[in-house]
Amino acid sequence: MLSAIVPPRYNQIEISLQQLSAFTDGTLDQCIEKQIQPMAWSPLAGGNLSSNQNLEALTKKIAAQYETTEEAIMLSFLAKHPSKIISVIGTSNKERMKRCLAFKEVTLSNQDFFELYSTALGHDIP
Ligand SMILES: NC(=O)c1ccc[n+]([C@@H]2O[C@H](COP(=O)([O-])OP(=O)(O)OC[C@H]3O[C@@H](n4cnc5c(N)ncnc54)[C@H](OP(=O)(O)O)[C@@H]3O)[C@@H](O)[C@H]2O)c1
């Protein structure tokens, strides 16, 4: 017999600059409303930004401005969302881990967040 219903604490979702549907399909809104912490799988899009060359170039440009890595910018973008997304990185490469950890030193400006967001979508945000 079930004695209690335990509400979920986490929801693991694919989210990255290449996969942003959770931003607008209600998934992250529901996480905020129900106090469920989202975990992003494939937060670096498996290393594939090259299918959106504008996004790839912008990520590099912003990383240079913040004197950090592209990985840090991709993870900082997710961390800035108000649902407090935790990224689940998939590498076992030590150098990549260091490049990812650099995100702890980065706080993206709102302007950079929205520029990344609109470039990832390929259109202005209404
Ligand atoms: N819940 C689910 O349905 C679900 C589904 C899929 C995965 N997951 C979990 O999520 C974890 C993370 O997923 P993921 O592995 O797709 O995450 P990810 O961190 O986005 O991708 C990691 C992969 O991308 C490569 N990579 C990252 N940045 C790169 C770059 N700039 N250039 C070249 N390669 C780059 C890494 O290569 P290197 O090894 O060379 O660093 C590694 O192979 C998985 O380990 C798994 O535990 C959950």
mmCIF file of C-alpha atoms and ligand atoms in Angstrom:
data_model
loop_
_atom_site.group_PDB
_atom_site.id
_atom_site.type_symbol
_atom_site.label_atom_id
_atom_site.label_comp_id
_atom_site.label_asym_id
_atom_site.label_seq_id
_atom_site.Cartn_x
_atom_site.Cartn_y
_atom_site.Cartn_z
ATOM 1 C CA MET A 1 0.000 0.000 0.000
ATOM 2 C CA LEU A 2 1.294 3.471 -0.854
ATOM 3 C CA SER A 3 1.568 5.454 2.349
ATOM 4 C CA ALA A 4 2.556 8.775 0.773
ATOM 5 C CA ILE A 5 2.832 10.444 -2.578
ATOM 6 C CA VAL A 6 6.276 11.978 -2.934
ATOM 7 C CA PRO A 7 6.315 14.952 -5.277
ATOM 8 C CA PRO A 8 9.131 15.003 -7.849
ATOM 9 C CA ARG A 9 12.124 17.192 -6.936
ATOM 10 C CA TYR A 10 13.902 17.122 -10.316
ATOM 11 C CA ASN A 11 13.005 16.795 -13.972
ATOM 12 C CA GLN A 12 15.729 15.794 -16.453
ATOM 13 C CA ILE A 13 15.073 17.432 -19.815
ATOM 14 C CA GLU A 14 17.116 18.007 -22.970
ATOM 15 C CA ILE A 15 17.970 21.717 -22.896
ATOM 16 C CA SER A 16 20.762 23.571 -24.629
ATOM 17 C CA LEU A 17 21.232 26.485 -26.996
ATOM 18 C CA GLN A 18 20.369 23.935 -29.712
ATOM 19 C CA GLN A 19 17.263 22.586 -27.946
ATOM 20 C CA LEU A 20 15.168 25.314 -26.380
ATOM 21 C CA SER A 21 11.624 23.972 -26.589
ATOM 22 C CA ALA A 22 11.397 23.589 -22.778
ATOM 23 C CA PHE A 23 11.682 27.396 -22.539
ATOM 24 C CA THR A 24 8.335 27.891 -24.236
ATOM 25 C CA ASP A 25 6.353 24.624 -24.123
ATOM 26 C CA GLY A 26 5.432 25.025 -20.445
ATOM 27 C CA THR A 27 7.990 22.539 -19.083
ATOM 28 C CA LEU A 28 10.173 25.111 -17.291
ATOM 29 C CA ASP A 29 7.126 27.169 -16.269
ATOM 30 C CA GLN A 30 5.727 24.057 -14.599
ATOM 31 C CA CYS A 31 9.083 23.432 -12.868
ATOM 32 C CA ILE A 32 8.953 26.937 -11.373
ATOM 33 C CA GLU A 33 5.297 26.587 -10.348
ATOM 34 C CA LYS A 34 5.750 23.137 -8.746
ATOM 35 C CA GLN A 35 9.233 23.861 -7.317
ATOM 36 C CA ILE A 36 10.834 21.100 -9.396
ATOM 37 C CA GLN A 37 14.467 21.713 -10.294
ATOM 38 C CA PRO A 38 15.209 21.130 -13.978
ATOM 39 C CA MET A 39 18.338 19.180 -14.953
ATOM 40 C CA ALA A 40 19.549 19.779 -18.507
ATOM 41 C CA TRP A 41 20.933 16.779 -20.348
ATOM 42 C CA SER A 42 23.106 17.499 -23.371
ATOM 43 C CA PRO A 43 23.650 21.087 -22.144
ATOM 44 C CA LEU A 44 26.587 21.486 -24.565
ATOM 45 C CA ALA A 45 24.458 20.034 -27.386
ATOM 46 C CA GLY A 46 26.992 17.214 -27.574
ATOM 47 C CA GLY A 47 29.513 19.750 -28.913
ATOM 48 C CA ASN A 48 27.409 20.548 -31.949
ATOM 49 C CA LEU A 49 26.822 24.253 -32.439
ATOM 50 C CA SER A 50 28.084 24.254 -35.990
ATOM 51 C CA SER A 51 24.652 23.723 -37.544
ATOM 52 C CA ASN A 52 23.895 27.327 -36.491
ATOM 53 C CA GLN A 53 26.961 29.278 -37.574
ATOM 54 C CA ASN A 54 25.636 32.592 -36.239
ATOM 55 C CA LEU A 55 25.161 31.007 -32.824
ATOM 56 C CA GLU A 56 28.588 29.399 -32.913
ATOM 57 C CA ALA A 57 30.217 32.733 -33.803
ATOM 58 C CA LEU A 58 28.250 34.652 -31.178
ATOM 59 C CA THR A 59 29.105 32.121 -28.452
ATOM 60 C CA LYS A 60 32.794 32.486 -29.324
ATOM 61 C CA LYS A 61 32.510 36.306 -29.364
ATOM 62 C CA ILE A 62 30.778 36.469 -25.973
ATOM 63 C CA ALA A 63 33.246 33.960 -24.494
ATOM 64 C CA ALA A 64 36.107 36.239 -25.604
ATOM 65 C CA GLN A 65 34.387 39.282 -24.090
ATOM 66 C CA TYR A 66 34.031 37.520 -20.724
ATOM 67 C CA GLU A 67 37.535 36.025 -21.075
ATOM 68 C CA THR A 68 36.120 32.552 -20.629
ATOM 69 C CA THR A 69 35.318 29.417 -22.615
ATOM 70 C CA GLU A 70 32.444 28.719 -24.984
ATOM 71 C CA GLU A 71 31.369 25.879 -22.710
ATOM 72 C CA ALA A 72 31.103 28.355 -19.810
ATOM 73 C CA ILE A 73 28.888 30.638 -21.887
ATOM 74 C CA MET A 74 26.574 27.766 -22.885
ATOM 75 C CA LEU A 75 26.227 26.655 -19.261
ATOM 76 C CA SER A 76 25.840 30.233 -17.958
ATOM 77 C CA PHE A 77 23.039 30.764 -20.434
ATOM 78 C CA LEU A 78 21.122 27.826 -18.902
ATOM 79 C CA ALA A 79 21.998 28.852 -15.339
ATOM 80 C CA LYS A 80 20.489 32.304 -15.903
ATOM 81 C CA HIS A 81 17.008 30.921 -16.505
ATOM 82 C CA PRO A 82 14.799 31.598 -13.435
ATOM 83 C CA SER A 83 13.949 27.885 -13.081
ATOM 84 C CA LYS A 84 17.568 27.365 -11.837
ATOM 85 C CA ILE A 85 18.614 24.758 -14.391
ATOM 86 C CA ILE A 86 21.371 22.339 -13.314
ATOM 87 C CA SER A 87 23.481 21.131 -16.259
ATOM 88 C CA VAL A 88 24.427 17.447 -16.564
ATOM 89 C CA ILE A 89 27.577 17.445 -18.657
ATOM 90 C CA GLY A 90 28.532 14.271 -20.486
ATOM 91 C CA THR A 91 32.289 14.552 -20.927
ATOM 92 C CA SER A 92 34.953 12.483 -19.215
ATOM 93 C CA ASN A 93 37.671 14.708 -20.679
ATOM 94 C CA LYS A 94 39.499 16.563 -17.897
ATOM 95 C CA GLU A 95 40.273 19.610 -20.043
ATOM 96 C CA ARG A 96 36.604 19.889 -21.078
ATOM 97 C CA MET A 97 35.565 19.655 -17.418
ATOM 98 C CA LYS A 98 37.854 22.602 -16.597
ATOM 99 C CA ARG A 99 36.392 24.556 -19.506
ATOM 100 C CA CYS A 100 32.903 23.810 -18.157
ATOM 101 C CA LEU A 101 33.767 24.699 -14.552
ATOM 102 C CA ALA A 102 34.751 28.180 -15.708
ATOM 103 C CA PHE A 103 31.007 28.889 -15.873
ATOM 104 C CA LYS A 104 31.013 29.422 -12.108
ATOM 105 C CA GLU A 105 32.860 32.705 -12.652
ATOM 106 C CA VAL A 106 30.441 33.998 -15.303
ATOM 107 C CA THR A 107 27.233 35.948 -14.877
ATOM 108 C CA LEU A 108 25.765 36.716 -18.269
ATOM 109 C CA SER A 109 24.180 40.111 -18.765
ATOM 110 C CA ASN A 110 20.515 40.171 -19.728
ATOM 111 C CA GLN A 111 21.508 41.607 -23.105
ATOM 112 C CA ASP A 112 23.888 38.720 -23.816
ATOM 113 C CA PHE A 113 21.316 36.172 -22.600
ATOM 114 C CA PHE A 114 18.675 37.497 -24.995
ATOM 115 C CA GLU A 115 21.115 37.881 -27.878
ATOM 116 C CA LEU A 116 22.109 34.203 -27.474
ATOM 117 C CA TYR A 117 18.452 33.216 -27.149
ATOM 118 C CA SER A 118 17.288 35.053 -30.267
ATOM 119 C CA THR A 119 20.310 33.881 -32.287
ATOM 120 C CA ALA A 120 19.635 30.291 -31.218
ATOM 121 C CA LEU A 121 16.009 30.633 -32.325
ATOM 122 C CA GLY A 122 17.045 32.397 -35.521
ATOM 123 C CA HIS A 123 14.585 35.256 -35.047
ATOM 124 C CA ASP A 124 13.788 38.170 -32.734
ATOM 125 C CA ILE A 125 11.935 37.430 -29.522
ATOM 126 C CA PRO A 126 8.490 39.067 -29.644
HETATM 127 N N1 LIG B 1 17.463 11.713 -19.294
HETATM 128 C C1 LIG B 1 17.718 11.414 -20.550
HETATM 129 O O1 LIG B 1 16.834 11.085 -21.351
HETATM 130 C C2 LIG B 1 19.124 11.535 -21.048
HETATM 131 C C3 LIG B 1 19.392 11.434 -22.396
HETATM 132 C C4 LIG B 1 20.703 11.608 -22.843
HETATM 133 C C5 LIG B 1 21.695 11.836 -21.911
HETATM 134 N N2 LIG B 1 21.407 11.884 -20.576
HETATM 135 C C6 LIG B 1 22.463 12.147 -19.567
HETATM 136 O O2 LIG B 1 22.978 13.428 -19.791
HETATM 137 C C7 LIG B 1 24.397 13.364 -19.797
HETATM 138 C C8 LIG B 1 24.909 14.473 -20.667
HETATM 139 O O3 LIG B 1 24.481 14.330 -22.039
HETATM 140 P P1 LIG B 1 25.507 14.609 -23.212
HETATM 141 O O4 LIG B 1 26.651 13.655 -23.093
HETATM 142 O O5 LIG B 1 24.760 14.634 -24.503
HETATM 143 O O6 LIG B 1 25.987 16.082 -22.771
HETATM 144 P P2 LIG B 1 26.926 17.196 -23.365
HETATM 145 O O7 LIG B 1 27.775 17.647 -22.210
HETATM 146 O O8 LIG B 1 26.087 18.211 -24.076
HETATM 147 O O9 LIG B 1 27.827 16.499 -24.457
HETATM 148 C C9 LIG B 1 29.023 15.826 -24.110
HETATM 149 C C10 LIG B 1 29.667 15.364 -25.385
HETATM 150 O O10 LIG B 1 29.853 16.479 -26.239
HETATM 151 C C11 LIG B 1 31.216 16.598 -26.592
HETATM 152 N N3 LIG B 1 31.553 18.021 -26.642
HETATM 153 C C12 LIG B 1 31.131 18.996 -25.797
HETATM 154 N N4 LIG B 1 31.607 20.210 -26.183
HETATM 155 C C13 LIG B 1 32.363 19.973 -27.289
HETATM 156 C C14 LIG B 1 33.099 20.818 -28.155
HETATM 157 N N5 LIG B 1 33.169 22.152 -27.964
HETATM 158 N N6 LIG B 1 33.730 20.237 -29.203
HETATM 159 C C15 LIG B 1 33.667 18.907 -29.408
HETATM 160 N N7 LIG B 1 32.980 18.035 -28.615
HETATM 161 C C16 LIG B 1 32.334 18.585 -27.574
HETATM 162 C C17 LIG B 1 31.968 15.887 -25.496
HETATM 163 O O11 LIG B 1 33.195 15.458 -26.036
HETATM 164 P P3 LIG B 1 34.475 15.225 -25.082
HETATM 165 O O12 LIG B 1 34.231 13.896 -24.434
HETATM 166 O O13 LIG B 1 35.616 15.268 -26.036
HETATM 167 O O14 LIG B 1 34.517 16.305 -24.072
HETATM 168 C C18 LIG B 1 31.029 14.752 -25.144
HETATM 169 O O15 LIG B 1 31.175 13.678 -26.062
HETATM 170 C C19 LIG B 1 24.718 11.954 -20.288
HETATM 171 O O16 LIG B 1 25.977 11.541 -19.838
HETATM 172 C C20 LIG B 1 23.591 11.146 -19.646
HETATM 173 O O17 LIG B 1 23.943 10.799 -18.316
HETATM 174 C C21 LIG B 1 20.134 11.769 -20.139
#
